[in-house]
Coordinates of C-alpha atoms and ligand atoms in Angstrom, one line a residue:
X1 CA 3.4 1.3 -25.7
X2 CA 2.4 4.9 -24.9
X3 CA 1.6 4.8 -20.9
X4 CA -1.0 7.6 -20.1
X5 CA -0.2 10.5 -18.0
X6 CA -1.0 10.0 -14.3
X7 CA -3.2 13.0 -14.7
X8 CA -5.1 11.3 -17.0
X9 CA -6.4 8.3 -15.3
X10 CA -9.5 7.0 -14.0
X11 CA -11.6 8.6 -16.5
X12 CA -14.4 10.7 -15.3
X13 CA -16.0 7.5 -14.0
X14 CA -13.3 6.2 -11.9
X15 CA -12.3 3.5 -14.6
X16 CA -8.4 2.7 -15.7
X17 CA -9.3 1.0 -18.9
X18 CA -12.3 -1.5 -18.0
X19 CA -11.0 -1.7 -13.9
X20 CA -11.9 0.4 -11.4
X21 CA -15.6 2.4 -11.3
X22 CA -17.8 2.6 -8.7
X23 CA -20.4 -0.4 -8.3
X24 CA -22.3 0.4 -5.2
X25 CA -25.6 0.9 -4.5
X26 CA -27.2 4.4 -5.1
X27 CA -27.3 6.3 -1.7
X28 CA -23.6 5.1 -1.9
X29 CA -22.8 6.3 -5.1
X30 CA -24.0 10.2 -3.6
X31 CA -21.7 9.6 -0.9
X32 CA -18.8 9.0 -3.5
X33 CA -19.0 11.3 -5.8
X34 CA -19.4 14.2 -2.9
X35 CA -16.1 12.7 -2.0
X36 CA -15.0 13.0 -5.5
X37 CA -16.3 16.1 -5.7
X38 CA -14.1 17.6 -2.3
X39 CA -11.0 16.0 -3.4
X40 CA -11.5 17.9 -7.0
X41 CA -11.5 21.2 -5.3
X42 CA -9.3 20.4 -2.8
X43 CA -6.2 19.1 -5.0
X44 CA -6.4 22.5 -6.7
X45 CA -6.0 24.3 -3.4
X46 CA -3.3 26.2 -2.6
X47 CA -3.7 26.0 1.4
X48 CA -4.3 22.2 1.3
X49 CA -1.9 21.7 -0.7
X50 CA 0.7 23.6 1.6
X51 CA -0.6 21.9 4.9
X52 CA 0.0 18.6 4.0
X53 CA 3.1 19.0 2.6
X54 CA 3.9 20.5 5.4
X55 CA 3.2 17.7 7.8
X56 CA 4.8 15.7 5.5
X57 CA 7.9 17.2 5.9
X58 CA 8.0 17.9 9.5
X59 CA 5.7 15.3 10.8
X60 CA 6.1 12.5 8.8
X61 CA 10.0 13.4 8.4
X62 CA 9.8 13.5 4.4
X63 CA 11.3 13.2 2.5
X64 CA 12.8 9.6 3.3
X65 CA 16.2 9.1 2.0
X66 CA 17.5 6.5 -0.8
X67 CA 20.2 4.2 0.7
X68 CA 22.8 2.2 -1.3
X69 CA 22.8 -1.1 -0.3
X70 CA 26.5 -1.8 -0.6
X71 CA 27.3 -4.5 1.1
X72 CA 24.4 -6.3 0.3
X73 CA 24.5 -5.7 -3.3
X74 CA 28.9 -6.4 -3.5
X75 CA 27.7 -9.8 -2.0
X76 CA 25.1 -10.7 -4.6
X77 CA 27.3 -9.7 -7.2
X78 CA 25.9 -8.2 -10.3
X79 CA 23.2 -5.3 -10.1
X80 CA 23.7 -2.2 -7.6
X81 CA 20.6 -2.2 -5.2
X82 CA 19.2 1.2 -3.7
X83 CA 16.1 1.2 -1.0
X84 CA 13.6 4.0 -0.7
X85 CA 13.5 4.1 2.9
X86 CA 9.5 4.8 3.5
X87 CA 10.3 2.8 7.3
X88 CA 11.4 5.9 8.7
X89 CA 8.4 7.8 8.3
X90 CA 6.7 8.1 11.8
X91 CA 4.9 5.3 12.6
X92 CA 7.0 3.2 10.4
X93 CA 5.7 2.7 7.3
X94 CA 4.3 4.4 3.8
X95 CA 0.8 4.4 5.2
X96 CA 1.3 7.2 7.1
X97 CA 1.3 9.2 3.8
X98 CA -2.6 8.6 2.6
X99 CA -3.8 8.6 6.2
X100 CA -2.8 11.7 6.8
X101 CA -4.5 13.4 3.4
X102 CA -7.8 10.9 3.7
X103 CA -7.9 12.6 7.6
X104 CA -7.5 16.4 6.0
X105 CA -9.8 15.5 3.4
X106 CA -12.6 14.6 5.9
X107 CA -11.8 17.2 8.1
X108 CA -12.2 19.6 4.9
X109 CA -15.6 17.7 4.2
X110 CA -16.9 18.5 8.2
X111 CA -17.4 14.9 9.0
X112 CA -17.7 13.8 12.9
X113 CA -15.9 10.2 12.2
X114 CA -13.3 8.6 11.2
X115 CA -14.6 4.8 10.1
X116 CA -11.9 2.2 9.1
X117 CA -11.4 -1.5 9.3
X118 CA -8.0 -3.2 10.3
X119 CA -6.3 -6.4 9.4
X120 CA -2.7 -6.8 11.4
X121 CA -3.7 -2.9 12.5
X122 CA -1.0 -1.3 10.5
X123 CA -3.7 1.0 8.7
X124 CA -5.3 1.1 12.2
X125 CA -2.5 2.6 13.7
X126 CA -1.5 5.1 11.0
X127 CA -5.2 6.3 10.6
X128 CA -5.7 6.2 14.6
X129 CA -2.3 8.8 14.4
X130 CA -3.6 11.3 12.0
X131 CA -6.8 11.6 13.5
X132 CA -5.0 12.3 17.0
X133 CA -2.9 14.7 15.0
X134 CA -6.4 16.7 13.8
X135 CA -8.9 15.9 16.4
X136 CA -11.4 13.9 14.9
X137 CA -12.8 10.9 16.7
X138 CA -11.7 7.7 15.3
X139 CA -13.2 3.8 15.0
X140 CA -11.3 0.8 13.8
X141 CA -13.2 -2.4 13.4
X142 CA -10.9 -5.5 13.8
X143 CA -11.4 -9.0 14.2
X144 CA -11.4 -10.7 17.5
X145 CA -8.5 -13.0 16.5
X146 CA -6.5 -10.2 14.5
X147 CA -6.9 -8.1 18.2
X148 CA -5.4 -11.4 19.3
X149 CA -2.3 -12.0 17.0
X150 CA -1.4 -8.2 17.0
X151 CA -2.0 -7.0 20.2
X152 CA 0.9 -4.3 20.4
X153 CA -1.1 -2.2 17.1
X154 CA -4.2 -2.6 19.7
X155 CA -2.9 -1.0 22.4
X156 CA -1.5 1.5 20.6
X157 CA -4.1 2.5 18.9
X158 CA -6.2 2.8 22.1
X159 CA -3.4 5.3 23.4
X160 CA -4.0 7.3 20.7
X161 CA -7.0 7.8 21.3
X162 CA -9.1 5.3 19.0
X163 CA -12.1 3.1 19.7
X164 CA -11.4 -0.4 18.3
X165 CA -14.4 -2.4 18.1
X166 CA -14.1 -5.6 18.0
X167 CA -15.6 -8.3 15.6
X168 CA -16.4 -11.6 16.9
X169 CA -18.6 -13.0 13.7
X170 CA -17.6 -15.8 11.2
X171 CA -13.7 -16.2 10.8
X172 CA -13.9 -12.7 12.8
X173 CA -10.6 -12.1 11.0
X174 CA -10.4 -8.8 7.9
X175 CA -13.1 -9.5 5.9
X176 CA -15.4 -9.6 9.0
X177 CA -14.2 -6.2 10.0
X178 CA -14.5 -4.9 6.8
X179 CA -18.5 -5.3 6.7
X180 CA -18.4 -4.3 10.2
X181 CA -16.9 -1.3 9.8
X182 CA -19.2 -0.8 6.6
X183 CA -22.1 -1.4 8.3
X184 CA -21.5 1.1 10.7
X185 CA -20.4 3.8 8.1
X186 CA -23.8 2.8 6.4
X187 CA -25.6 4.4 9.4
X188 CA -24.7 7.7 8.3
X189 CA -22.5 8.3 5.2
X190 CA -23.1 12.2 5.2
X191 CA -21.7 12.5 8.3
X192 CA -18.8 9.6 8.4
X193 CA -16.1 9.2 6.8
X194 CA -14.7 5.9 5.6
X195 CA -10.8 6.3 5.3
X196 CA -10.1 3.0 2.7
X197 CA -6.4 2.0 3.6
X198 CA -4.8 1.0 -0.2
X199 CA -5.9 2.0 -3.5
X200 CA -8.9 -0.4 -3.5
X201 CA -12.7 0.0 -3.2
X202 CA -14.5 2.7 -5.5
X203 CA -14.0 6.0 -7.2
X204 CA -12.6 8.2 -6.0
X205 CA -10.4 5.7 -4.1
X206 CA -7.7 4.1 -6.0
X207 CA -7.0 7.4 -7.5
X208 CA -7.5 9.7 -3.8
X209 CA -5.1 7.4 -2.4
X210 CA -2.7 6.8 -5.0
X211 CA -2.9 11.1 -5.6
X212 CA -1.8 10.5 -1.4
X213 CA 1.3 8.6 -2.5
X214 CA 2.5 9.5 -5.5
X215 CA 5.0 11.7 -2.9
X216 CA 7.2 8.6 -2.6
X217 CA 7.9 8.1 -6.6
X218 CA 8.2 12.2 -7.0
X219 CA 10.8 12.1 -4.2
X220 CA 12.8 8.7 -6.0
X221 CA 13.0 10.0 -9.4
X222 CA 14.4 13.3 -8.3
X223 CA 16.7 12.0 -5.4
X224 CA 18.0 9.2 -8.3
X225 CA 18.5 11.2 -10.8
X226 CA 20.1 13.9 -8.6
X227 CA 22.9 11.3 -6.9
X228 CA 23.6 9.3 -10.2
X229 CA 22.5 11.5 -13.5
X230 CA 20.0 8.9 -14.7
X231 CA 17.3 6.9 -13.8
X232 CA 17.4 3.4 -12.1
X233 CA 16.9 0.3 -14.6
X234 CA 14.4 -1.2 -12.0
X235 CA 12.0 0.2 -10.2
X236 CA 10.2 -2.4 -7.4
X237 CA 7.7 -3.0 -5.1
X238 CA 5.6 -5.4 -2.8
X239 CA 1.8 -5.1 -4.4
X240 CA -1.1 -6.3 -1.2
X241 CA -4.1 -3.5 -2.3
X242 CA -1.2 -1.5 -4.5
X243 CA -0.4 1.9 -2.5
X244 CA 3.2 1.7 -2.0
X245 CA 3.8 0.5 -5.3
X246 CA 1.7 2.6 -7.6
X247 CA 3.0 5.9 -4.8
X248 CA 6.5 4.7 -6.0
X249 CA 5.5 3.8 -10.0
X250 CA 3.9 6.7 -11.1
X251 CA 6.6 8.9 -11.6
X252 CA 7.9 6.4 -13.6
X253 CA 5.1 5.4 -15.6
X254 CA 6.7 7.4 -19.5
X255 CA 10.0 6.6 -18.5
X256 CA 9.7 3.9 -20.9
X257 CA 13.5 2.5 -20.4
X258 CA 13.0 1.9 -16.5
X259 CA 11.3 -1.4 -15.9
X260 CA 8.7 -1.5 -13.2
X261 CA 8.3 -5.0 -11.1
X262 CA 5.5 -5.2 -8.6
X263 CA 6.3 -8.4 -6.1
X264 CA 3.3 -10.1 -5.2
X265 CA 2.9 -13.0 -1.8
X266 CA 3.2 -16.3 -3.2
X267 CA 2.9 -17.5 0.0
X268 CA 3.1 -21.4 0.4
X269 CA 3.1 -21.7 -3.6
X270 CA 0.9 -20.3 -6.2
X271 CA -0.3 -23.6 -7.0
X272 CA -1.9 -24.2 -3.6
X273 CA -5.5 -22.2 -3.9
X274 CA -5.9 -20.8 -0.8
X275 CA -2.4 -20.7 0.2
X276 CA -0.8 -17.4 -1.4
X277 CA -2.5 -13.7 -2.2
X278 CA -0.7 -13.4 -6.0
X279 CA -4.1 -11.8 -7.7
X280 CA -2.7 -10.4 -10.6
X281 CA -0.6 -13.5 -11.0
X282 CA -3.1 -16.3 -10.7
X283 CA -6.4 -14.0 -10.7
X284 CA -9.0 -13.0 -13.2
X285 CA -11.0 -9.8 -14.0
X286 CA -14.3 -10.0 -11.8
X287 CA -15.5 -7.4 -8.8
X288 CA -14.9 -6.9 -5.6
X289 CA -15.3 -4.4 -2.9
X290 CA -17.1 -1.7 -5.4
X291 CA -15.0 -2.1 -8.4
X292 CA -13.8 -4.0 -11.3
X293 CA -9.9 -5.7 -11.1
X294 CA -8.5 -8.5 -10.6
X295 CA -9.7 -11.0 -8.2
X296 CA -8.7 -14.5 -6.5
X297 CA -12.4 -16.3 -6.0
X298 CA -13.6 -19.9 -6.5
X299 CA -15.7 -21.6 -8.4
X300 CA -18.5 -20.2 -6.9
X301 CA -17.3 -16.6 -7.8
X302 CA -16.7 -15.5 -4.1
X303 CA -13.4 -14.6 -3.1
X304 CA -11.0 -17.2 -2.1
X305 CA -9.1 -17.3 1.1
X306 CA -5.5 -16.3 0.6
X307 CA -2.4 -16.2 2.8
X308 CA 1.1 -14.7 2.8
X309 CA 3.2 -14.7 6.1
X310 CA 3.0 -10.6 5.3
X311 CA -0.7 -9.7 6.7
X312 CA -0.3 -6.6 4.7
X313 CA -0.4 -7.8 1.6
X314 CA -3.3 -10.6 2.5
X315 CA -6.0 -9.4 -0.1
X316 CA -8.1 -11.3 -2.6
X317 CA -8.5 -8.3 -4.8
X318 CA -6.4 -5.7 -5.8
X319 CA -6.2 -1.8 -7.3
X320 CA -7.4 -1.5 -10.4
X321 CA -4.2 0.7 -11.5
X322 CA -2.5 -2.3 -11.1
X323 CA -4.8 -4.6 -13.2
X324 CA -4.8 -1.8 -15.9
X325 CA -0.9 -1.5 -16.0
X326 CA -0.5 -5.5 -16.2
X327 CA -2.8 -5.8 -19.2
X328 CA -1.2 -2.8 -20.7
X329 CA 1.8 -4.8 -20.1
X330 CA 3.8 -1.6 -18.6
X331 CA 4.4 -3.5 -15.4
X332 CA 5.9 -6.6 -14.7
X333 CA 3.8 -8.6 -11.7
X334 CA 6.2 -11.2 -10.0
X335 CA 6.1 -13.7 -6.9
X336 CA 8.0 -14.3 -4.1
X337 CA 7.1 -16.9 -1.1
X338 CA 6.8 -17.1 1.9
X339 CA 10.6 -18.8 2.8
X340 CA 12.4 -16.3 0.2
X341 CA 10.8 -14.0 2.1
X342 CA 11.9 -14.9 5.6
X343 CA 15.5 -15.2 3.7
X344 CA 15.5 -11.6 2.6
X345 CA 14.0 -10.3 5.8
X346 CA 17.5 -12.2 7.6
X347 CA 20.0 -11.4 5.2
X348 CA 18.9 -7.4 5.0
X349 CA 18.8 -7.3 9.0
X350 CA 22.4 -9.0 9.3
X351 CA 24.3 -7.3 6.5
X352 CA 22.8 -4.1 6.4
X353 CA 21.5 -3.6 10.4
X354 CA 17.8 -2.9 8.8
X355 CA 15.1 -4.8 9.9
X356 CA 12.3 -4.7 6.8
X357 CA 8.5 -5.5 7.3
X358 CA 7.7 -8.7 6.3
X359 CA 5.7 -6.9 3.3
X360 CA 8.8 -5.4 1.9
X361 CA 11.0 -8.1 2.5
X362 CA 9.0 -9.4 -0.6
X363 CA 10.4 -6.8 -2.6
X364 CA 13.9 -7.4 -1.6
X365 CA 13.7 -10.8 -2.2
X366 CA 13.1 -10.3 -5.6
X367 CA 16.3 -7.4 -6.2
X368 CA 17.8 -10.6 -4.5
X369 CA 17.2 -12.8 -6.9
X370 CA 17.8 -10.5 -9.7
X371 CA 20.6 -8.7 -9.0
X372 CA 22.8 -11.5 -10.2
X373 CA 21.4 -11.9 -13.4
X374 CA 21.8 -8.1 -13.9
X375 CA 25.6 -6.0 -14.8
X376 CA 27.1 -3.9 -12.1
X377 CA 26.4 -1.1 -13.9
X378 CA 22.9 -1.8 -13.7
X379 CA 20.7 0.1 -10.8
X380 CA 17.8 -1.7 -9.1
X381 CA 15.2 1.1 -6.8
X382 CA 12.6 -0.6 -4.3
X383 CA 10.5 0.6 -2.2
X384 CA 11.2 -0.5 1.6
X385 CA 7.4 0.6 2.3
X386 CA 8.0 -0.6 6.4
X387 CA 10.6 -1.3 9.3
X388 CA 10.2 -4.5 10.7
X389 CA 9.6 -4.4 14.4
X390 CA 6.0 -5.5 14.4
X391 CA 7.0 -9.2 13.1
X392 CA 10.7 -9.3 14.7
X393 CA 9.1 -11.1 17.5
X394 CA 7.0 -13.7 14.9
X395 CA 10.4 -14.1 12.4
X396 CA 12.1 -14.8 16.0
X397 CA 10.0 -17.5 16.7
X398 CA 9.8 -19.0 13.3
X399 CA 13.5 -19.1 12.9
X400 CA 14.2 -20.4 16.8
X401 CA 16.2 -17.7 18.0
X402 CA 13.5 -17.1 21.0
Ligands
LIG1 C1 0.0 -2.4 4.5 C2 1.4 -2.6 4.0 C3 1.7 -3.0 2.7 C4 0.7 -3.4 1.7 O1 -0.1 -2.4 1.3 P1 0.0 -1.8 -0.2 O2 -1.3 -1.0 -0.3 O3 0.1 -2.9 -1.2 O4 1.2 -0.9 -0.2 C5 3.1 -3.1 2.4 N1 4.1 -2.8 3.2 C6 3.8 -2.4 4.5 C7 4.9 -2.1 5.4 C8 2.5 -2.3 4.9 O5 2.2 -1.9 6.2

């Protein structure tokens, strides 16, 4: 199997293999490709390319280091298990790293808005910082009872400086905000900006984003190979839309000896339709959100609820990287549920003193559960893409020790 160069995919067309593209309407499509067209000559920019490393470094506190997980992995006994510490970027998670190029790139583009939607207001938050960070106004749509469950993110994001508008139609939960937040962008795409918060939706997306990311992976390879004088036999990651993981995957993708896992939410059991978010696991091809991946619908062809106890990683769909890579069979697409996920997010608190997003903690639960099976030679890398403050108070209460 020869994986292509990242430089080489989407095509022209926005497509990875048959996934991906752009399938929105026409005045849509100008909007696109103008952002297609901005990124292209920005990428190749010297000065862009200088201020966002930049704020990277000295903003965001990049780069994040690797830590060894010692006790953690002497008590599982078998593989040694390293985390890619992306919760100590400001504002707590690897978000923070596409945010603050999608904000530059409108900036670069003149637009007078910032337009995103918001599930548990994680991308809220991060998008609401950059935008205070370069002045440009900012508007989250959010469901009524998302402004309800996660009403720290709310306030915060009203501090700095954002207008949340909130959703009360339908479920008035994400996909409600989504075609809020849509509708208003629709008003005026030359002018607005809408700042998609994984590598989903159309081209240029999935590849803008991932571009955004790839930071993490460039950091890991170099900062492993540095410390130990070979690459890790694992690399992992918790998959929702696909940005931490492909950020941390693509410098990995023609290492062909280091195996690449992505961890998706089983939730309350595969089996149960409704009840878990693993796409690529129990999925098929089909659209959604303005391109072609895999997608958890019905019989009806719309997309099917889903659940995980990680909002983040909540999604029906996801990026068409990550369908590409599964048929090409270069990465391996995994499950964890919702209680070995609660397990991993307690045992990496109490024998390590880190408290990982729920999202993440579906990554760990997998090195977990591998680990064992592995030598102690053997070196497992994932990607702790958050910290876990925002859902200390929900574990708390799940576990009794309110
Ligand atoms: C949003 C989020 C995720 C899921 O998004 P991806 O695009 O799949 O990375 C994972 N971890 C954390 C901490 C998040 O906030």
């Amino acid at each position: 199997m020869n994986a292509p160069l990242q430089a080489q995919l989407p095509d022209a067309n926005g497509y990875f293999g048959k996934y991906g593209g752009q399938l929105v309407p026409p005045h849509l499509k100008k909007a696109m490709d103008d952002i297609a067209r901005a990124y292209a000559e920005i990428r190749e920019r010297k000065d862009f390319q200088d201020k966002l490393a930049g704020l990277l470094q000295d903003y965001v506190g990049r780069p994040s280091p690797i830590f060894y997980a010692r006790r953690l992995s002497k008590q599982l006994g078998g593989a040694q298990i390293h985390l890619k510490r992306e919760d100590l970027n400001h504002t707590g998670a690897h978000k923070i790293n596409h945010c603050l190029g999608e904000v530059l790139l409108a900036k670069f583009m003149g637009k007078t808005k910032v337009i995103a939607e918001t599930g548990a207001g994680q991308h809220g938050v991060a998008l609401a910082t950059a935008c205070a960070l370069m002045g440009i106004p900012c508007e989250i749509h959010m469901g009524q009872v998302d402004i309800e469950k996660e009403h720290p993110n709310v306030t915060k994001m009203r501090i700095l400086g954002c207008t949340v508008v909130p959703v009360t139609r339908g479920a008035a939960t994400l996909k409600e905000a989504v075609d809020s937040a849509f509708e208003e962008y629709l008003k005026d795409p030359e002018h607005f900006f809408y700042a998609i918060g994984s590598v989903v939706g159309p081209h240029p997306f999935p590849m803008v984003v991932r571009d955004f990311q790839a930071v993490v992976g460039r950091e890991a390879r170099q900062q492993f190979q540095d410390k130990h004088g070979k690459l890790p036999d694992y690399v992992a990651a918790c998959v929702g839309g696909g940005s931490n993981a492909i950020g941390l995957f693509t410098a990995f993708l023609n290492d062909a000896l280091v195996r690449l896992v992505g961890v998706e939410p089983a939730g309350e059991g595969v089996d149960k339709a409704g009840r878990h978010a693993a796409t690529l696991t129990k999925g098929k091809p089909g659209q959604i959100h303005g391109m072609e991946t895999y997608v958890l619908a019905n019989a009806a062809g719309e997309p099917d609820a889903v659940h995980s106890i990680a909002s983040g990683l909540d999604y029906p769909g996801i990026g068409p990287e990550h369908s590409y890579l599964k048929d090409i069979g270069r990465v391996e697409y995994v499950t964890a549920d919702d209680q070995e996920c609660l397990d991993a997010f307690m045992r990496l608190s109490r024998i390590e003193g880190i408290i990982p997003a729920l999202e993440s903690a579906h990554a760990v639960a997998w090195a977990m559960r591998t680990a064992p099976t592995l030598r102690a030679d053997q070196n497992i890398l994932i990607n702790l893409s958050g910290r876990g403050d925002k859902d200390a108070d929900y574990v708390a209460k799940n576990l009794g020790l309110d």
